[in-house]
Amino acid sequence: MVEFDSRTKLTKLRILRLITQSISFILLNAAIFNVAETWITLPVEQPQTQYSVAHGTFYVMQHLLTAAIFPFIALAVFILTGAILGRFFCGWACPFGLVQDLLGLIPTKKYRISPHDNDNLRSWSEVLILLPLVFFSALIGFQSLGGNVASLKSQFGAFFSDPYSALSPATTLFTTIPLILTSENGIDYAIKSFTSIVNIITLGKVAVVFILKVIILLFVLMLTLFIPRAWCRWFCPTGLIMGRLAKYSLIGIAKDPIKCTDCGKCEAACPMDVDIEGSEEDRIRSPHCIMCFDCIAACEPGAIKLKIL
């Protein structure tokens, strides 16, 4: 069997992907260069930041649902991109995917998750994370129709129009922490929040949420050191939605069973532990595939390639 340390190698393909992810992050946050905000939304983990000119589609969907507006645009983006390209944006344009891929290059022991466990954890996340977030956002929107907007805002604060931001490590990394670091007395506030955690009764609601957000972020980053793209696999709402659509995408990865020698190099290079060799069909229809093409680059017989339909 092939050792899984191939996941930490900085190949030419991975360098290219890191470059495109970095460019995507810059373009999505181009307000730092005085670029005006746009209506563009992409199926990636891109929360609203100080400099964002475009936003992740799930964040847009939440804003629309909490405002009691049916998310036609968000659903259209999900369906069109997923039906054509699968999870291509997850692998090549997602800012938080960039963070995970950089951590994945650190030469720590990488654990392989079985296809069965991979799928089970994903299914549980759909039930415990995705569906409650969508339902809760829609519930806020429904209640706001009754004229309870002021009351709802006082209850949920900044999470009124974006409940997911309370959990999202991307929001913590790209929005919360930069705001604290750049605001007056922000660092002192962060230090006091953590030094007071021993007496949590004295902490305000905002401080408690901030501490929980940082704990979630640190947990995800640590988990990613040992399980590549852990957030993308099981927890990311965008990835959960796109994965369902990616199984039926127009463009995907295919395996030639005649050329395949079962060497294991493709699965060893895959950051998402997609079951490539065990697939009964030539087309790899996995909700975990992020179209990173590492399997294609690792396959020496040329048994794996892109395929339409």
mmCIF file of C-alpha atoms in Angstrom:
data_model
loop_
_atom_site.group_PDB
_atom_site.id
_atom_site.type_symbol
_atom_site.label_atom_id
_atom_site.label_comp_id
_atom_site.label_asym_id
_atom_site.label_seq_id
_atom_site.Cartn_x
_atom_site.Cartn_y
_atom_site.Cartn_z
ATOM 1 C CA MET A 1 0.000 0.000 0.000
ATOM 2 C CA VAL A 2 1.077 3.581 -0.653
ATOM 3 C CA GLU A 3 1.952 5.789 2.351
ATOM 4 C CA PHE A 4 -0.379 8.721 2.803
ATOM 5 C CA ASP A 5 2.454 11.248 3.270
ATOM 6 C CA SER A 6 1.873 12.141 -0.400
ATOM 7 C CA ARG A 7 -0.793 14.540 0.909
ATOM 8 C CA THR A 8 1.913 16.836 2.299
ATOM 9 C CA LYS A 9 3.948 17.115 -0.893
ATOM 10 C CA LEU A 10 3.913 20.509 -2.594
ATOM 11 C CA THR A 11 3.380 19.402 -6.187
ATOM 12 C CA LYS A 12 3.121 21.708 -9.197
ATOM 13 C CA LEU A 13 -0.635 21.145 -9.309
ATOM 14 C CA ARG A 14 -1.016 22.058 -5.644
ATOM 15 C CA ILE A 15 1.058 25.196 -6.146
ATOM 16 C CA LEU A 16 -1.233 26.162 -9.028
ATOM 17 C CA ARG A 17 -4.292 25.543 -6.897
ATOM 18 C CA LEU A 18 -2.888 27.581 -3.997
ATOM 19 C CA ILE A 19 -2.230 30.449 -6.402
ATOM 20 C CA THR A 20 -5.783 30.390 -7.781
ATOM 21 C CA GLN A 21 -7.216 30.188 -4.255
ATOM 22 C CA SER A 22 -5.093 33.164 -3.202
ATOM 23 C CA ILE A 23 -6.206 35.166 -6.233
ATOM 24 C CA SER A 24 -9.811 34.261 -5.461
ATOM 25 C CA PHE A 25 -9.418 35.451 -1.869
ATOM 26 C CA ILE A 26 -7.950 38.762 -3.051
ATOM 27 C CA LEU A 27 -10.691 39.288 -5.628
ATOM 28 C CA LEU A 28 -13.449 38.458 -3.151
ATOM 29 C CA ASN A 29 -11.987 41.014 -0.723
ATOM 30 C CA ALA A 30 -10.957 43.592 -3.317
ATOM 31 C CA ALA A 31 -12.492 46.509 -1.391
ATOM 32 C CA ILE A 32 -9.050 46.897 0.157
ATOM 33 C CA PHE A 33 -8.093 48.227 -3.298
ATOM 34 C CA ASN A 34 -11.151 50.519 -3.334
ATOM 35 C CA VAL A 35 -13.175 48.161 -5.523
ATOM 36 C CA ALA A 36 -16.917 48.647 -5.052
ATOM 37 C CA GLU A 37 -19.139 45.878 -3.682
ATOM 38 C CA THR A 38 -20.745 43.682 -6.345
ATOM 39 C CA TRP A 39 -23.809 41.453 -6.580
ATOM 40 C CA ILE A 40 -21.614 38.408 -7.285
ATOM 41 C CA THR A 41 -22.006 35.357 -5.053
ATOM 42 C CA LEU A 42 -19.983 32.142 -5.258
ATOM 43 C CA PRO A 43 -20.493 28.757 -3.563
ATOM 44 C CA VAL A 44 -17.483 29.166 -1.261
ATOM 45 C CA GLU A 45 -16.809 29.913 2.419
ATOM 46 C CA GLN A 46 -16.571 33.695 2.052
ATOM 47 C CA PRO A 47 -18.292 35.610 4.879
ATOM 48 C CA GLN A 48 -18.877 39.341 4.804
ATOM 49 C CA THR A 49 -15.650 41.075 5.801
ATOM 50 C CA GLN A 50 -14.477 44.677 6.013
ATOM 51 C CA TYR A 51 -13.179 44.379 2.470
ATOM 52 C CA SER A 52 -15.478 41.863 0.785
ATOM 53 C CA VAL A 53 -16.980 42.786 -2.567
ATOM 54 C CA ALA A 54 -18.692 39.414 -3.045
ATOM 55 C CA HIS A 55 -20.028 36.847 -0.613
ATOM 56 C CA GLY A 56 -20.441 33.118 -0.197
ATOM 57 C CA THR A 57 -23.753 31.810 -1.485
ATOM 58 C CA PHE A 58 -24.818 30.208 1.799
ATOM 59 C CA TYR A 59 -24.294 33.517 3.593
ATOM 60 C CA VAL A 60 -26.425 35.245 0.961
ATOM 61 C CA MET A 61 -29.120 32.586 1.319
ATOM 62 C CA GLN A 62 -29.232 33.196 5.078
ATOM 63 C CA HIS A 63 -29.561 36.951 4.657
ATOM 64 C CA LEU A 64 -32.466 36.460 2.261
ATOM 65 C CA LEU A 65 -34.232 33.878 4.434
ATOM 66 C CA THR A 66 -33.951 35.986 7.597
ATOM 67 C CA ALA A 67 -35.379 38.916 5.601
ATOM 68 C CA ALA A 68 -38.353 36.724 4.589
ATOM 69 C CA ILE A 69 -37.242 36.690 0.940
ATOM 70 C CA PHE A 70 -37.181 33.430 -0.988
ATOM 71 C CA PRO A 71 -33.490 32.832 -1.959
ATOM 72 C CA PHE A 72 -33.967 32.412 -5.720
ATOM 73 C CA ILE A 73 -30.514 33.798 -6.552
ATOM 74 C CA ALA A 74 -28.684 31.662 -3.991
ATOM 75 C CA LEU A 75 -30.475 28.491 -5.064
ATOM 76 C CA ALA A 76 -29.803 29.274 -8.722
ATOM 77 C CA VAL A 77 -26.072 29.674 -8.044
ATOM 78 C CA PHE A 78 -25.960 26.428 -6.066
ATOM 79 C CA ILE A 79 -27.874 24.454 -8.688
ATOM 80 C CA LEU A 80 -26.142 25.839 -11.787
ATOM 81 C CA THR A 81 -22.567 25.602 -10.505
ATOM 82 C CA GLY A 82 -23.167 22.246 -8.841
ATOM 83 C CA ALA A 83 -24.925 20.745 -11.849
ATOM 84 C CA ILE A 84 -22.121 21.772 -14.202
ATOM 85 C CA LEU A 85 -18.869 21.856 -12.213
ATOM 86 C CA GLY A 86 -19.670 19.907 -9.067
ATOM 87 C CA ARG A 87 -17.559 21.111 -6.123
ATOM 88 C CA PHE A 88 -14.935 22.743 -8.351
ATOM 89 C CA PHE A 89 -15.186 26.051 -6.457
ATOM 90 C CA CYS A 90 -14.527 24.194 -3.190
ATOM 91 C CA GLY A 91 -11.203 22.969 -4.534
ATOM 92 C CA TRP A 92 -10.035 25.984 -6.510
ATOM 93 C CA ALA A 93 -11.643 29.187 -5.187
ATOM 94 C CA CYS A 94 -12.667 28.787 -1.544
ATOM 95 C CA PRO A 95 -10.774 31.094 0.862
ATOM 96 C CA PHE A 96 -11.215 28.783 3.846
ATOM 97 C CA GLY A 97 -10.233 25.883 1.606
ATOM 98 C CA LEU A 98 -6.964 27.748 1.045
ATOM 99 C CA VAL A 99 -6.365 27.866 4.809
ATOM 100 C CA GLN A 100 -7.051 24.142 5.125
ATOM 101 C CA ASP A 101 -4.827 23.253 2.168
ATOM 102 C CA LEU A 102 -1.936 25.253 3.654
ATOM 103 C CA LEU A 103 -2.360 23.426 6.962
ATOM 104 C CA GLY A 104 -2.545 20.147 5.064
ATOM 105 C CA LEU A 105 0.977 20.701 3.741
ATOM 106 C CA ILE A 106 2.379 20.542 7.280
ATOM 107 C CA PRO A 107 3.984 17.067 7.568
ATOM 108 C CA THR A 108 1.874 15.639 10.376
ATOM 109 C CA LYS A 109 0.426 12.141 10.435
ATOM 110 C CA LYS A 110 -2.614 12.167 8.180
ATOM 111 C CA TYR A 111 -5.422 9.821 9.153
ATOM 112 C CA ARG A 112 -7.489 8.141 6.489
ATOM 113 C CA ILE A 113 -11.245 8.044 7.034
ATOM 114 C CA SER A 114 -13.088 5.088 5.562
ATOM 115 C CA PRO A 115 -15.709 5.819 2.870
ATOM 116 C CA HIS A 116 -18.406 4.494 5.203
ATOM 117 C CA ASP A 117 -17.418 6.819 8.069
ATOM 118 C CA ASN A 118 -16.899 9.710 5.659
ATOM 119 C CA ASP A 119 -20.440 9.357 4.341
ATOM 120 C CA ASN A 120 -21.984 8.773 7.768
ATOM 121 C CA LEU A 121 -20.403 11.870 9.300
ATOM 122 C CA ARG A 122 -21.516 13.899 6.324
ATOM 123 C CA SER A 123 -25.088 12.620 6.616
ATOM 124 C CA TRP A 124 -25.225 13.458 10.315
ATOM 125 C CA SER A 125 -23.946 16.979 9.580
ATOM 126 C CA GLU A 126 -26.711 17.511 7.051
ATOM 127 C CA VAL A 127 -29.243 16.687 9.765
ATOM 128 C CA LEU A 128 -27.555 18.429 12.699
ATOM 129 C CA ILE A 129 -26.017 21.480 10.993
ATOM 130 C CA LEU A 130 -27.382 22.259 7.524
ATOM 131 C CA LEU A 131 -31.100 21.661 8.046
ATOM 132 C CA PRO A 132 -31.267 23.465 11.440
ATOM 133 C CA LEU A 133 -29.436 26.495 10.018
ATOM 134 C CA VAL A 134 -31.796 26.759 7.047
ATOM 135 C CA PHE A 135 -34.855 26.169 9.257
ATOM 136 C CA PHE A 136 -33.693 28.676 11.876
ATOM 137 C CA SER A 137 -33.005 31.335 9.219
ATOM 138 C CA ALA A 138 -36.434 30.780 7.679
ATOM 139 C CA LEU A 139 -38.038 30.912 11.141
ATOM 140 C CA ILE A 140 -36.445 34.298 11.850
ATOM 141 C CA GLY A 141 -37.746 35.553 8.504
ATOM 142 C CA PHE A 142 -41.224 34.233 9.232
ATOM 143 C CA GLN A 143 -41.284 35.876 12.665
ATOM 144 C CA SER A 144 -40.037 39.169 11.233
ATOM 145 C CA LEU A 145 -43.117 39.269 9.015
ATOM 146 C CA GLY A 146 -45.146 39.706 12.189
ATOM 147 C CA GLY A 147 -43.361 42.958 12.980
ATOM 148 C CA ASN A 148 -41.019 41.495 15.607
ATOM 149 C CA VAL A 149 -37.831 42.705 13.910
ATOM 150 C CA ALA A 150 -36.660 44.942 16.773
ATOM 151 C CA SER A 151 -37.299 42.202 19.326
ATOM 152 C CA LEU A 152 -35.507 39.597 17.224
ATOM 153 C CA LYS A 153 -32.497 41.861 16.703
ATOM 154 C CA SER A 154 -32.238 42.452 20.440
ATOM 155 C CA GLN A 155 -32.324 38.690 21.058
ATOM 156 C CA PHE A 156 -29.899 37.551 18.355
ATOM 157 C CA GLY A 157 -27.796 40.676 17.874
ATOM 158 C CA ALA A 158 -25.295 40.362 15.035
ATOM 159 C CA PHE A 159 -26.543 36.828 14.319
ATOM 160 C CA PHE A 160 -30.031 38.034 13.414
ATOM 161 C CA SER A 161 -29.323 37.980 9.667
ATOM 162 C CA ASP A 162 -26.496 35.443 9.768
ATOM 163 C CA PRO A 163 -27.021 32.658 12.360
ATOM 164 C CA TYR A 164 -24.263 30.556 10.778
ATOM 165 C CA SER A 165 -21.614 33.154 11.700
ATOM 166 C CA ALA A 166 -21.932 32.032 15.321
ATOM 167 C CA LEU A 167 -20.407 28.690 14.290
ATOM 168 C CA SER A 168 -18.425 29.466 11.154
ATOM 169 C CA PRO A 169 -14.632 29.300 11.638
ATOM 170 C CA ALA A 170 -14.279 31.256 8.380
ATOM 171 C CA THR A 171 -16.246 34.160 9.868
ATOM 172 C CA THR A 172 -14.118 34.044 13.007
ATOM 173 C CA LEU A 173 -10.871 33.980 11.031
ATOM 174 C CA PHE A 174 -11.706 36.470 8.286
ATOM 175 C CA THR A 175 -14.102 38.829 10.095
ATOM 176 C CA THR A 176 -14.208 38.591 13.902
ATOM 177 C CA ILE A 177 -10.480 38.409 14.646
ATOM 178 C CA PRO A 178 -9.458 41.141 12.128
ATOM 179 C CA LEU A 179 -12.160 43.445 13.544
ATOM 180 C CA ILE A 180 -10.894 42.902 17.080
ATOM 181 C CA LEU A 181 -7.256 43.401 16.089
ATOM 182 C CA THR A 182 -8.000 46.643 14.243
ATOM 183 C CA SER A 183 -10.517 48.127 16.701
ATOM 184 C CA GLU A 184 -9.642 50.315 19.650
ATOM 185 C CA ASN A 185 -9.075 48.223 22.807
ATOM 186 C CA GLY A 186 -9.966 45.147 20.797
ATOM 187 C CA ILE A 187 -6.950 43.120 21.918
ATOM 188 C CA ASP A 188 -7.554 44.059 25.561
ATOM 189 C CA TYR A 189 -11.161 42.905 25.168
ATOM 190 C CA ALA A 190 -10.045 39.544 23.771
ATOM 191 C CA ILE A 191 -7.536 39.019 26.576
ATOM 192 C CA LYS A 192 -10.063 39.925 29.259
ATOM 193 C CA SER A 193 -12.625 37.569 27.706
ATOM 194 C CA PHE A 194 -10.299 34.593 27.993
ATOM 195 C CA THR A 195 -8.788 35.493 31.369
ATOM 196 C CA SER A 196 -12.324 35.786 32.800
ATOM 197 C CA ILE A 197 -13.473 32.418 31.497
ATOM 198 C CA VAL A 198 -12.863 30.848 34.931
ATOM 199 C CA ASN A 199 -15.739 32.985 36.168
ATOM 200 C CA ILE A 200 -18.047 32.683 33.179
ATOM 201 C CA ILE A 201 -20.988 34.164 35.103
ATOM 202 C CA THR A 202 -19.330 37.589 34.917
ATOM 203 C CA LEU A 203 -18.913 37.398 31.142
ATOM 204 C CA GLY A 204 -21.352 39.130 28.826
ATOM 205 C CA LYS A 205 -23.240 37.259 26.109
ATOM 206 C CA VAL A 206 -20.979 38.713 23.403
ATOM 207 C CA ALA A 207 -17.821 37.609 25.216
ATOM 208 C CA VAL A 208 -19.125 34.063 25.654
ATOM 209 C CA VAL A 209 -19.975 33.816 21.954
ATOM 210 C CA PHE A 210 -16.540 35.188 21.039
ATOM 211 C CA ILE A 211 -14.799 32.567 23.181
ATOM 212 C CA LEU A 212 -16.901 29.766 21.680
ATOM 213 C CA LYS A 213 -16.156 31.006 18.171
ATOM 214 C CA VAL A 214 -12.409 30.978 18.827
ATOM 215 C CA ILE A 215 -12.612 27.510 20.384
ATOM 216 C CA ILE A 216 -14.451 26.199 17.292
ATOM 217 C CA LEU A 217 -11.863 27.804 15.001
ATOM 218 C CA LEU A 218 -8.928 26.305 16.929
ATOM 219 C CA PHE A 219 -10.612 22.898 16.988
ATOM 220 C CA VAL A 220 -11.156 22.955 13.213
ATOM 221 C CA LEU A 221 -7.583 24.093 12.518
ATOM 222 C CA MET A 222 -6.141 21.390 14.785
ATOM 223 C CA LEU A 223 -8.387 18.731 13.249
ATOM 224 C CA THR A 224 -7.281 19.793 9.761
ATOM 225 C CA LEU A 225 -3.648 19.085 10.666
ATOM 226 C CA PHE A 226 -4.498 15.393 10.926
ATOM 227 C CA ILE A 227 -7.533 15.042 8.661
ATOM 228 C CA PRO A 228 -7.143 17.121 5.480
ATOM 229 C CA ARG A 229 -10.098 19.359 4.639
ATOM 230 C CA ALA A 230 -12.012 18.153 7.708
ATOM 231 C CA TRP A 231 -14.332 21.183 7.677
ATOM 232 C CA CYS A 232 -15.106 20.693 3.973
ATOM 233 C CA ARG A 233 -15.920 17.023 4.448
ATOM 234 C CA TRP A 234 -18.454 17.139 7.239
ATOM 235 C CA PHE A 235 -19.315 20.598 8.526
ATOM 236 C CA CYS A 236 -19.367 23.241 5.781
ATOM 237 C CA PRO A 237 -22.991 24.036 4.784
ATOM 238 C CA THR A 238 -21.874 25.093 1.317
ATOM 239 C CA GLY A 239 -19.966 21.851 0.866
ATOM 240 C CA LEU A 240 -22.920 19.814 2.121
ATOM 241 C CA ILE A 241 -25.237 21.423 -0.429
ATOM 242 C CA MET A 242 -22.753 21.278 -3.294
ATOM 243 C CA GLY A 243 -21.886 17.667 -2.525
ATOM 244 C CA ARG A 244 -25.458 16.582 -3.101
ATOM 245 C CA LEU A 245 -25.485 18.327 -6.476
ATOM 246 C CA ALA A 246 -21.952 17.231 -7.434
ATOM 247 C CA LYS A 247 -23.047 13.593 -7.654
ATOM 248 C CA TYR A 248 -24.977 14.544 -10.805
ATOM 249 C CA SER A 249 -22.672 17.215 -12.243
ATOM 250 C CA LEU A 250 -22.024 17.522 -15.958
ATOM 251 C CA ILE A 251 -18.247 17.473 -15.502
ATOM 252 C CA GLY A 252 -16.514 15.083 -13.127
ATOM 253 C CA ILE A 253 -13.715 12.607 -12.501
ATOM 254 C CA ALA A 254 -13.772 9.251 -14.287
ATOM 255 C CA LYS A 255 -11.726 6.060 -13.897
ATOM 256 C CA ASP A 256 -10.757 3.758 -16.740
ATOM 257 C CA PRO A 257 -11.076 0.256 -15.212
ATOM 258 C CA ILE A 258 -8.950 -1.223 -17.994
ATOM 259 C CA LYS A 259 -5.949 1.038 -17.378
ATOM 260 C CA CYS A 260 -6.345 1.041 -13.588
ATOM 261 C CA THR A 261 -3.717 -1.116 -11.823
ATOM 262 C CA ASP A 262 -5.134 -0.641 -8.300
ATOM 263 C CA CYS A 263 -1.847 0.915 -7.175
ATOM 264 C CA GLY A 264 -3.576 3.160 -4.633
ATOM 265 C CA LYS A 265 -1.731 6.335 -5.609
ATOM 266 C CA CYS A 266 -4.918 8.201 -6.516
ATOM 267 C CA GLU A 267 -6.560 7.569 -3.150
ATOM 268 C CA ALA A 268 -3.319 8.306 -1.323
ATOM 269 C CA ALA A 269 -3.186 11.770 -2.901
ATOM 270 C CA CYS A 270 -6.881 12.571 -2.401
ATOM 271 C CA PRO A 271 -7.374 15.109 0.415
ATOM 272 C CA MET A 272 -11.024 14.079 0.845
ATOM 273 C CA ASP A 273 -10.549 10.269 1.053
ATOM 274 C CA VAL A 274 -12.807 9.659 -1.926
ATOM 275 C CA ASP A 275 -13.322 5.969 -2.671
ATOM 276 C CA ILE A 276 -11.869 5.926 -6.189
ATOM 277 C CA GLU A 277 -10.667 2.345 -6.596
ATOM 278 C CA GLY A 278 -13.769 0.880 -4.993
ATOM 279 C CA SER A 279 -16.153 2.728 -7.275
ATOM 280 C CA GLU A 280 -18.299 0.348 -9.280
ATOM 281 C CA GLU A 281 -18.835 2.913 -12.038
ATOM 282 C CA ASP A 282 -16.256 4.607 -14.216
ATOM 283 C CA ARG A 283 -17.565 8.027 -13.115
ATOM 284 C CA ILE A 284 -16.617 8.878 -9.532
ATOM 285 C CA ARG A 285 -19.873 10.241 -8.135
ATOM 286 C CA SER A 286 -18.832 11.188 -4.637
ATOM 287 C CA PRO A 287 -20.231 14.155 -2.668
ATOM 288 C CA HIS A 288 -16.755 14.582 -1.189
ATOM 289 C CA CYS A 289 -14.879 15.169 -4.455
ATOM 290 C CA ILE A 290 -13.711 18.803 -4.673
ATOM 291 C CA MET A 291 -12.273 18.458 -8.181
ATOM 292 C CA CYS A 292 -8.727 19.197 -6.979
ATOM 293 C CA PHE A 293 -7.322 16.826 -9.643
ATOM 294 C CA ASP A 294 -4.672 15.429 -7.272
ATOM 295 C CA CYS A 295 -5.829 11.937 -8.219
ATOM 296 C CA ILE A 296 -5.293 12.661 -11.927
ATOM 297 C CA ALA A 297 -1.785 13.980 -11.263
ATOM 298 C CA ALA A 298 -0.889 10.972 -9.103
ATOM 299 C CA CYS A 299 -2.178 8.364 -11.555
ATOM 300 C CA GLU A 300 0.806 7.219 -13.619
ATOM 301 C CA PRO A 301 -1.079 4.831 -15.940
ATOM 302 C CA GLY A 302 -3.403 7.697 -16.886
ATOM 303 C CA ALA A 303 -6.435 5.762 -15.748
ATOM 304 C CA ILE A 304 -8.163 8.838 -14.265
ATOM 305 C CA LYS A 305 -9.351 11.812 -16.281
ATOM 306 C CA LEU A 306 -12.031 14.474 -16.553
ATOM 307 C CA LYS A 307 -15.264 13.334 -18.133
ATOM 308 C CA ILE A 308 -18.424 15.052 -19.334
ATOM 309 C CA LEU A 309 -21.566 13.200 -18.253
#
